[in-house]
CSV table of C-alpha atoms in Angstrom, one decimal:
chain,number,residue,atom,x,y,z
A,533,MET,CA,-23.8,0.6,-42.6
A,534,LYS,CA,-20.5,2.4,-43.0
A,535,TYR,CA,-18.9,0.8,-39.9
A,536,ASP,CA,-18.2,-2.7,-38.8
A,537,PHE,CA,-20.2,-3.8,-35.8
A,538,GLU,CA,-20.1,-7.6,-36.6
A,539,THR,CA,-16.4,-8.5,-36.3
A,540,LEU,CA,-15.7,-10.0,-32.9
A,541,VAL,CA,-12.2,-9.2,-31.5
A,542,ASP,CA,-10.9,-11.9,-29.2
A,543,ARG,CA,-10.1,-10.1,-25.9
A,544,SER,CA,-9.3,-13.3,-24.0
A,545,THR,CA,-5.5,-12.4,-23.8
A,546,HIS,CA,-5.9,-8.6,-23.7
A,547,GLY,CA,-6.3,-8.1,-20.0
A,548,SER,CA,-10.0,-7.5,-20.3
A,549,GLY,CA,-11.6,-7.5,-16.8
A,550,LYS,CA,-14.8,-9.2,-17.8
A,551,TRP,CA,-13.1,-11.8,-19.9
A,552,ASN,CA,-10.8,-12.6,-17.0
A,553,ASP,CA,-13.7,-12.8,-14.6
A,554,MET,CA,-15.5,-15.2,-17.0
A,555,LYS,CA,-12.5,-17.5,-16.8
A,556,ARG,CA,-12.4,-17.2,-13.0
A,557,LYS,CA,-16.0,-18.2,-12.7
A,558,LYS,CA,-15.6,-21.2,-15.1
A,559,SER,CA,-12.1,-22.2,-16.1
A,560,GLU,CA,-13.1,-25.0,-18.4
A,561,LEU,CA,-15.4,-23.8,-21.2
A,562,SER,CA,-17.0,-26.0,-23.8
A,563,TYR,CA,-16.3,-23.4,-26.5
A,564,SER,CA,-15.4,-19.7,-26.5
A,565,PRO,CA,-18.4,-17.7,-25.1
A,566,VAL,CA,-18.4,-13.9,-24.9
A,567,PRO,CA,-19.2,-12.3,-21.6
A,568,LEU,CA,-22.2,-10.0,-21.6
A,569,SER,CA,-21.4,-8.4,-18.3
A,570,VAL,CA,-19.3,-5.3,-17.6
A,571,ALA,CA,-20.3,-2.2,-19.5
A,572,ASP,CA,-17.8,-1.9,-22.3
A,573,MET,CA,-18.5,-2.9,-25.9
A,574,GLU,CA,-17.4,-5.9,-27.9
A,575,PHE,CA,-17.5,-3.6,-31.0
A,576,LYS,CA,-14.4,-2.5,-32.8
A,577,ASN,CA,-13.5,1.1,-32.1
A,578,ALA,CA,-14.2,3.7,-34.7
A,579,PRO,CA,-11.3,3.6,-37.1
A,580,GLU,CA,-10.9,7.4,-36.9
A,581,ILE,CA,-9.8,7.1,-33.3
A,582,ALA,CA,-6.9,4.7,-34.2
A,583,GLU,CA,-5.9,6.7,-37.2
A,584,GLY,CA,-6.0,10.0,-35.2
A,585,LEU,CA,-4.0,8.6,-32.3
A,586,LYS,CA,-1.3,7.4,-34.8
A,587,GLU,CA,-1.2,10.9,-36.2
A,588,PHE,CA,-0.9,12.3,-32.7
A,589,MET,CA,2.0,10.0,-31.8
A,590,ASP,CA,3.9,11.1,-34.9
A,591,THR,CA,3.7,14.8,-33.9
A,592,HIS,CA,3.6,15.0,-30.1
A,593,ILE,CA,5.8,14.3,-27.1
A,594,LEU,CA,4.2,12.4,-24.3
A,595,GLY,CA,5.3,14.6,-21.5
A,596,TYR,CA,3.0,16.2,-18.9
A,597,THR,CA,0.0,17.2,-20.8
A,598,GLY,CA,-3.3,19.0,-19.9
A,599,PRO,CA,-6.4,19.9,-21.8
A,600,THR,CA,-5.8,22.5,-24.5
A,601,GLU,CA,-8.2,25.3,-25.4
A,602,GLU,CA,-9.1,23.3,-28.5
A,603,TYR,CA,-10.0,20.3,-26.4
A,604,LEU,CA,-12.2,22.3,-24.0
A,605,ASN,CA,-14.0,24.0,-26.8
A,606,THR,CA,-14.6,20.6,-28.4
A,607,VAL,CA,-16.2,19.2,-25.3
A,608,CYS,CA,-18.4,22.4,-25.1
A,609,ALA,CA,-19.4,22.0,-28.7
A,610,TRP,CA,-20.4,18.3,-28.2
A,611,MET,CA,-22.6,19.2,-25.2
A,612,GLU,CA,-24.3,22.0,-27.2
A,613,LYS,CA,-24.9,20.0,-30.3
A,614,ARG,CA,-26.0,16.6,-28.8
A,615,HIS,CA,-27.7,17.8,-25.7
A,616,GLY,CA,-28.7,21.5,-26.2
A,617,TRP,CA,-26.5,22.2,-23.1
A,618,HIS,CA,-24.4,25.3,-23.0
A,619,ILE,CA,-21.3,25.0,-20.8
A,620,GLU,CA,-18.2,27.2,-20.4
A,621,PRO,CA,-14.7,25.8,-20.9
A,622,GLN,CA,-13.6,26.7,-17.3
A,623,TRP,CA,-16.4,24.5,-15.9
A,624,ILE,CA,-14.7,21.4,-17.1
A,625,VAL,CA,-12.5,19.4,-14.7
A,626,GLY,CA,-10.8,16.3,-16.1
A,627,THR,CA,-10.7,13.1,-14.1
A,628,HIS,CA,-9.6,9.5,-14.7
A,629,GLY,CA,-13.2,8.4,-14.6
A,630,VAL,CA,-16.7,9.1,-13.4
A,631,VAL,CA,-16.3,6.6,-10.5
A,632,GLU,CA,-13.3,8.7,-9.3
A,633,ALA,CA,-15.4,11.8,-9.6
A,634,LEU,CA,-18.2,10.3,-7.5
A,635,LYS,CA,-15.7,9.5,-4.7
A,636,VAL,CA,-14.1,12.9,-4.9
A,637,SER,CA,-17.5,14.6,-4.7
A,638,VAL,CA,-18.6,12.7,-1.6
A,639,LYS,CA,-15.3,13.5,0.1
A,640,ALA,CA,-15.3,17.1,-0.9
A,641,PHE,CA,-18.9,17.9,0.1
A,642,CYS,CA,-19.8,15.4,2.8
A,643,GLU,CA,-18.6,14.6,6.3
A,644,PRO,CA,-18.3,11.1,7.6
A,645,GLY,CA,-21.7,10.0,9.0
A,646,ASP,CA,-23.6,12.1,6.5
A,647,GLY,CA,-26.4,10.4,4.5
A,648,VAL,CA,-26.1,10.1,0.8
A,649,ILE,CA,-29.4,9.2,-1.0
A,650,THR,CA,-29.6,7.2,-4.2
A,651,PHE,CA,-32.3,5.5,-6.2
A,652,THR,CA,-31.8,1.7,-6.0
A,653,PRO,CA,-31.0,-0.7,-7.5
A,654,VAL,CA,-28.1,1.3,-8.8
A,655,TYR,CA,-24.6,1.0,-10.3
A,656,TYR,CA,-22.6,-0.7,-7.5
A,657,PRO,CA,-19.7,1.8,-7.4
A,658,PHE,CA,-22.3,4.4,-6.0
A,659,TYR,CA,-22.3,2.3,-2.8
A,660,MET,CA,-18.5,2.2,-2.7
A,661,ALA,CA,-18.1,6.0,-3.2
A,662,ILE,CA,-20.5,6.6,-0.3
A,663,GLU,CA,-19.0,4.1,2.1
A,664,ASN,CA,-15.4,4.8,1.4
A,665,HIS,CA,-15.8,8.2,3.0
A,666,GLY,CA,-17.6,6.8,6.0
A,667,CYS,CA,-21.0,8.1,4.9
A,668,GLU,CA,-24.3,6.3,5.1
A,669,ILE,CA,-26.1,4.8,2.0
A,670,VAL,CA,-29.7,6.0,2.1
A,671,ARG,CA,-31.7,3.9,-0.3
A,672,CYS,CA,-34.7,5.3,-2.1
A,673,PRO,CA,-35.9,2.2,-3.9
A,674,LEU,CA,-37.4,2.7,-7.3
A,675,VAL,CA,-41.0,1.5,-7.7
A,676,TYR,CA,-41.2,-1.6,-9.9
A,677,LYS,CA,-44.7,-2.2,-11.2
A,678,ASP,CA,-46.0,-3.6,-14.5
A,679,ASN,CA,-42.5,-4.2,-15.8
A,680,ALA,CA,-41.5,-0.6,-15.4
A,681,TYR,CA,-39.7,1.6,-12.9
A,682,THR,CA,-40.8,5.0,-11.4
A,683,ILE,CA,-39.6,7.2,-8.6
A,684,ASP,CA,-41.2,7.1,-5.2
A,685,PHE,CA,-41.3,10.9,-4.8
A,686,GLU,CA,-43.1,10.8,-1.5
A,687,LEU,CA,-40.3,8.7,0.0
A,688,PHE,CA,-37.6,10.8,-1.8
A,689,GLU,CA,-39.0,14.0,-0.3
A,690,GLU,CA,-39.1,12.4,3.2
A,691,LEU,CA,-35.5,11.3,2.9
A,692,CYS,CA,-34.3,14.7,1.6
A,693,ALA,CA,-36.0,16.4,4.6
A,694,ARG,CA,-33.9,14.5,7.1
A,695,GLU,CA,-31.1,16.8,8.3
A,696,LYS,CA,-28.4,14.2,8.2
A,697,ASN,CA,-28.9,13.5,4.4
A,698,LYS,CA,-26.6,16.0,2.5
A,699,MET,CA,-26.3,14.6,-1.0
A,700,PHE,CA,-28.1,12.8,-3.7
A,701,LEU,CA,-26.3,10.7,-6.3
A,702,LEU,CA,-28.4,10.5,-9.5
A,703,CYS,CA,-27.8,8.0,-12.3
A,704,SER,CA,-29.2,9.5,-15.5
A,705,PRO,CA,-29.9,7.5,-17.6
A,706,HIS,CA,-30.3,4.9,-14.9
A,707,ASN,CA,-28.0,1.9,-14.7
A,708,PRO,CA,-29.1,-0.9,-14.4
A,709,VAL,CA,-32.9,-0.4,-15.1
A,710,GLY,CA,-32.4,1.6,-18.3
A,711,ARG,CA,-34.8,4.5,-17.5
A,712,VAL,CA,-34.4,7.9,-19.2
A,713,TRP,CA,-35.7,10.4,-16.7
A,714,SER,CA,-38.2,12.9,-18.1
A,715,ALA,CA,-37.6,16.7,-17.8
A,716,ALA,CA,-40.6,16.8,-15.4
A,717,GLU,CA,-39.1,14.1,-13.2
A,718,LEU,CA,-35.7,15.8,-13.1
A,719,GLY,CA,-37.3,19.2,-12.4
A,720,ARG,CA,-39.2,17.7,-9.4
A,721,ILE,CA,-35.9,16.2,-8.1
A,722,CYS,CA,-34.3,19.6,-8.3
A,723,ASP,CA,-37.1,21.3,-6.5
A,724,ILE,CA,-37.1,18.8,-3.6
A,725,CYS,CA,-33.3,18.9,-3.2
A,726,ARG,CA,-33.3,22.7,-3.4
A,727,ARG,CA,-35.9,23.0,-0.6
A,728,ASN,CA,-34.0,20.7,1.6
A,729,ASN,CA,-30.4,21.9,0.8
A,730,VAL,CA,-29.4,18.5,-0.6
A,731,ARG,CA,-26.6,18.6,-3.1
A,732,ILE,CA,-27.0,16.7,-6.4
A,733,ILE,CA,-24.2,14.9,-8.2
A,734,SER,CA,-25.5,13.5,-11.5
A,735,ASP,CA,-23.8,10.6,-13.3
A,736,GLU,CA,-24.7,11.1,-16.9
A,737,ILE,CA,-22.0,8.8,-18.5
A,738,HIS,CA,-24.6,7.0,-20.7
A,739,PHE,CA,-26.2,10.3,-21.9
A,740,ASP,CA,-25.4,9.8,-25.5
A,741,ILE,CA,-26.9,6.3,-25.7
A,742,ILE,CA,-30.6,6.9,-25.9
A,743,MET,CA,-33.0,4.6,-27.7
A,744,PRO,CA,-35.3,5.9,-30.5
A,745,GLY,CA,-38.4,7.6,-29.1
A,746,PHE,CA,-36.7,8.9,-26.0
A,747,GLU,CA,-34.7,12.0,-25.2
A,748,HIS,CA,-32.1,12.6,-22.5
A,749,THR,CA,-32.4,15.8,-20.5
A,750,THR,CA,-29.2,16.9,-18.7
A,751,ILE,CA,-30.3,17.9,-15.2
A,752,HIS,CA,-28.5,21.3,-15.6
A,753,ASN,CA,-31.1,22.3,-18.2
A,754,VAL,CA,-34.0,22.0,-15.7
A,755,ALA,CA,-32.1,23.3,-12.6
A,756,LYS,CA,-31.5,26.8,-11.3
A,757,PRO,CA,-28.0,28.2,-11.3
A,758,SER,CA,-28.1,28.3,-7.5
A,759,ASP,CA,-28.6,24.5,-7.4
A,760,ASN,CA,-24.8,24.1,-7.9
A,761,ILE,CA,-25.2,20.6,-9.5
A,762,ILE,CA,-22.2,18.7,-10.6
A,763,VAL,CA,-22.6,16.6,-13.8
A,764,CYS,CA,-20.3,13.7,-14.6
A,765,THR,CA,-19.7,13.0,-18.3
A,766,ALA,CA,-17.3,11.0,-20.4
A,767,PRO,CA,-16.8,9.7,-23.9
A,768,SER,CA,-16.0,6.2,-22.6
A,769,LYS,CA,-19.4,4.6,-22.9
A,770,THR,CA,-20.3,6.3,-26.2
A,771,PHE,CA,-17.1,5.4,-28.0
A,772,ASN,CA,-15.8,2.4,-26.0
A,773,LEU,CA,-12.9,4.3,-24.6
A,774,ALA,CA,-12.9,3.1,-20.9
A,775,THR,CA,-9.2,2.3,-20.9
A,776,MET,CA,-8.4,5.9,-21.9
A,777,GLN,CA,-9.6,7.0,-18.4
A,778,THR,CA,-10.9,10.4,-19.5
A,779,SER,CA,-13.9,12.0,-18.0
A,780,ASN,CA,-15.2,15.6,-18.2
A,781,ILE,CA,-16.8,16.7,-14.9
A,782,ILE,CA,-18.9,19.8,-15.3
A,783,ILE,CA,-18.8,22.1,-12.3
A,784,PRO,CA,-20.2,25.6,-12.9
A,785,ASP,CA,-19.7,27.1,-9.4
A,786,ASP,CA,-16.2,28.4,-8.8
A,787,GLU,CA,-16.0,27.5,-5.1
A,788,ASP,CA,-17.4,24.0,-5.8
A,789,ARG,CA,-14.8,23.6,-8.5
A,790,ARG,CA,-12.0,24.7,-6.1
A,791,ARG,CA,-13.1,22.2,-3.4
A,792,PHE,CA,-13.5,19.4,-5.9
A,793,GLN,CA,-10.0,20.0,-7.4
A,794,GLU,CA,-8.5,20.3,-3.9
A,795,VAL,CA,-9.6,16.8,-3.1
A,796,LEU,CA,-8.8,15.5,-6.6
A,797,GLY,CA,-5.2,16.7,-6.3
A,798,PHE,CA,-2.7,16.4,-9.1
A,799,GLY,CA,-3.2,14.3,-12.2
A,800,GLY,CA,-6.0,13.9,-14.7
A,801,PRO,CA,-6.6,12.3,-18.1
A,802,SER,CA,-3.5,11.3,-20.1
A,803,ALA,CA,-2.5,12.9,-23.3
A,804,LEU,CA,-3.8,10.0,-25.3
A,805,GLY,CA,-7.1,10.0,-23.4
A,806,LEU,CA,-7.6,13.7,-24.1
A,807,GLU,CA,-6.8,13.2,-27.8
A,808,ALA,CA,-9.1,10.2,-28.1
A,809,CYS,CA,-11.9,12.2,-26.6
A,810,ARG,CA,-11.2,15.1,-29.0
A,811,ILE,CA,-11.1,12.8,-32.0
A,812,ALA,CA,-14.3,11.0,-30.9
A,813,TYR,CA,-16.2,14.3,-30.5
A,814,THR,CA,-15.0,15.8,-33.8
A,815,ARG,CA,-14.7,12.8,-36.2
A,816,CYS,CA,-16.8,10.0,-34.9
A,817,GLU,CA,-20.4,11.2,-34.5
A,818,GLU,CA,-21.6,9.1,-37.4
A,819,TRP,CA,-20.1,6.0,-35.7
A,820,ALA,CA,-22.0,6.8,-32.6
A,821,ASP,CA,-25.3,7.2,-34.5
A,822,GLU,CA,-24.8,3.8,-36.2
A,823,MET,CA,-23.9,2.2,-32.9
A,824,ILE,CA,-27.2,3.3,-31.4
A,825,GLN,CA,-29.0,1.7,-34.4
A,826,VAL,CA,-27.2,-1.5,-33.8
A,827,ILE,CA,-28.0,-1.5,-30.0
A,828,ASP,CA,-31.6,-0.8,-30.8
A,829,GLY,CA,-31.7,-3.7,-33.3
A,830,ASN,CA,-30.2,-6.0,-30.7
A,831,ARG,CA,-32.7,-4.7,-28.1
A,832,ARG,CA,-35.7,-5.5,-30.4
A,833,MET,CA,-34.3,-8.9,-31.3
A,834,THR,CA,-33.8,-9.8,-27.6
A,835,VAL,CA,-37.2,-8.6,-26.5
A,836,ASP,CA,-38.9,-10.5,-29.3
A,837,PHE,CA,-36.9,-13.7,-28.5
A,838,ILE,CA,-37.8,-13.5,-24.8
A,839,GLY,CA,-41.4,-12.7,-25.5
A,840,GLU,CA,-41.8,-15.6,-27.9
A,841,ARG,CA,-39.7,-18.3,-26.3
A,842,LEU,CA,-39.0,-17.4,-22.7
A,843,PRO,CA,-42.3,-15.9,-21.3
A,844,GLU,CA,-41.1,-16.7,-17.7
A,845,ILE,CA,-38.6,-13.8,-18.1
A,846,LYS,CA,-39.6,-10.2,-18.6
A,847,ALA,CA,-37.4,-7.6,-20.3
A,848,VAL,CA,-37.7,-4.2,-18.7
A,849,GLU,CA,-38.1,-1.5,-21.4
A,850,LEU,CA,-34.7,-0.2,-22.4
A,851,GLN,CA,-34.9,3.6,-22.8
A,852,GLY,CA,-31.2,4.4,-22.5
A,853,THR,CA,-27.8,2.7,-22.1
A,854,TYR,CA,-26.9,-0.6,-23.8
A,855,LEU,CA,-27.7,-2.6,-20.7
A,856,LEU,CA,-30.9,-4.6,-20.7
A,857,TRP,CA,-32.5,-5.5,-17.3
A,858,LEU,CA,-34.2,-8.9,-17.2
A,859,ASP,CA,-36.7,-9.8,-14.5
A,860,CYS,CA,-36.1,-13.5,-13.8
A,861,THR,CA,-37.9,-13.6,-10.5
A,862,ALA,CA,-40.7,-15.9,-11.9
A,863,LEU,CA,-38.1,-18.6,-12.3
A,864,GLY,CA,-38.3,-19.0,-8.5
A,865,LYS,CA,-34.6,-19.3,-7.9
A,866,THR,CA,-32.4,-17.8,-5.1
A,867,LYS,CA,-29.7,-15.4,-6.2
A,868,GLU,CA,-27.2,-18.2,-5.8
A,869,GLU,CA,-29.2,-20.7,-7.8
A,870,LEU,CA,-29.8,-18.1,-10.6
A,871,GLU,CA,-26.1,-17.3,-10.9
A,872,ALA,CA,-25.1,-21.0,-10.8
A,873,MET,CA,-27.6,-21.7,-13.6
A,874,MET,CA,-26.2,-18.9,-15.8
A,875,VAL,CA,-22.6,-19.9,-15.2
A,876,GLU,CA,-23.4,-23.6,-16.0
A,877,ALA,CA,-25.0,-22.4,-19.2
A,878,GLU,CA,-21.8,-20.4,-19.9
A,879,LEU,CA,-23.8,-17.1,-19.7
A,880,PHE,CA,-21.7,-14.5,-18.0
A,881,LEU,CA,-24.0,-11.7,-17.2
A,882,ASP,CA,-24.0,-9.1,-14.4
A,883,GLU,CA,-26.1,-10.6,-11.5
A,884,GLY,CA,-28.8,-8.3,-10.3
A,885,TYR,CA,-27.8,-8.6,-6.6
A,886,MET,CA,-24.7,-6.7,-7.5
A,887,PHE,CA,-26.8,-3.5,-7.7
A,888,GLY,CA,-28.4,-3.9,-4.3
A,889,ASP,CA,-31.1,-6.1,-2.8
A,890,GLU,CA,-33.7,-4.6,-5.1
A,891,GLY,CA,-31.9,-6.3,-7.9
A,892,ILE,CA,-32.1,-9.9,-6.6
A,893,GLY,CA,-33.7,-12.1,-9.2
A,894,PHE,CA,-32.7,-9.9,-12.1
A,895,GLU,CA,-29.9,-10.1,-14.7
A,896,ARG,CA,-28.2,-7.3,-16.6
A,897,VAL,CA,-27.3,-8.1,-20.2
A,898,ASN,CA,-24.8,-6.1,-22.2
A,899,LEU,CA,-26.2,-5.7,-25.7
A,900,ALA,CA,-23.1,-4.0,-27.2
A,901,VAL,CA,-22.0,-7.2,-29.0
A,902,PRO,CA,-22.2,-8.5,-32.6
A,903,LYS,CA,-25.7,-9.8,-33.4
A,904,ASP,CA,-24.6,-13.4,-33.9
A,905,VAL,CA,-22.9,-13.4,-30.4
A,906,LEU,CA,-26.2,-12.3,-28.9
A,907,ILE,CA,-28.2,-14.9,-30.7
A,908,LYS,CA,-26.0,-17.7,-29.4
A,909,ALA,CA,-26.3,-16.3,-25.8
A,910,LEU,CA,-30.1,-16.2,-26.1
A,911,GLU,CA,-30.2,-19.8,-27.3
A,912,ARG,CA,-28.1,-20.9,-24.3
A,913,LEU,CA,-30.4,-19.0,-22.0
A,914,GLU,CA,-33.4,-20.8,-23.5
A,915,ARG,CA,-31.8,-24.2,-23.0
A,916,ALA,CA,-30.9,-23.3,-19.4
A,917,VAL,CA,-34.4,-22.2,-18.5
A,918,LYS,CA,-36.1,-25.1,-20.2
A,919,GLY,CA,-33.7,-27.6,-18.7
């Protein structure tokens, strides 16, 4: 490979949220484990990004800066090339992150007391975005059967038909279960929401990270223009740029965009965040392609390890994202016992209960780490399970 995905950078003194959380959970560690929790990577950034930002600093002033025409056209080109999705530059609204965009969307298009539907278990900030505006979380649990997840369309249609439910927050690809929704599933979602006047906000932040054999369909490509769907995108997961706080929210409808921006207010991505995104989309595509190969290799190794040595645990098929969802329910532990076992083994994962009651007994594992780090974590997991 051209790029380095094996060198581990020690982030223990860099202010990393997940590294700090690891030390909070267990202050005395027997060695230096790497947390496999929060969804950022333990891979070195593409060198083109560091080089490009240095060039930028030599030639620019860090005053108030907004997206340039070149930046907007770059985002449009990425969507067209990687996703077959044609967007217009004026549709793009910059925010500090997708979580911020979810909160703004709920506030802009819902009233306190309205119901907001989402497929559960789901990325926990979805719940925060809904409740922060005084809205009601309306759970539509995914159907878990034969180690796979599907949509309960009968329940979804019933929930959408209830007058109080005004919005649906979609996670596509789905975090934490790793599903990549098919074009047919997305089309059916659009049809149901259209018939019931339910607005769709689609979080597609992981849309570039799709495992071989699967294909992401942006929901806009199966929707009708009148559906007025808002799609939340960012370079942060693909290129490990979370701290740059730069997201591109795609809002085709002029009135929707006005309402969103009115709630959003002033501010947006920083000059360095905008430039990091532009560099990533113009100079780092090869890095992204190699990264997906590495994640897929880590996935295959983990699934094989668990299948051969930990049959009590089931690895749910990972179709998209770099987050593997493990079914540990056969271990027969309460959520507290399961978490305590992981911490004692110095395995710092994301506990399934964080994603809702439907996640109790599950663990989410971040595969975006050097291979040797992952092997050591799996060996610790084996020792913990076998006692």
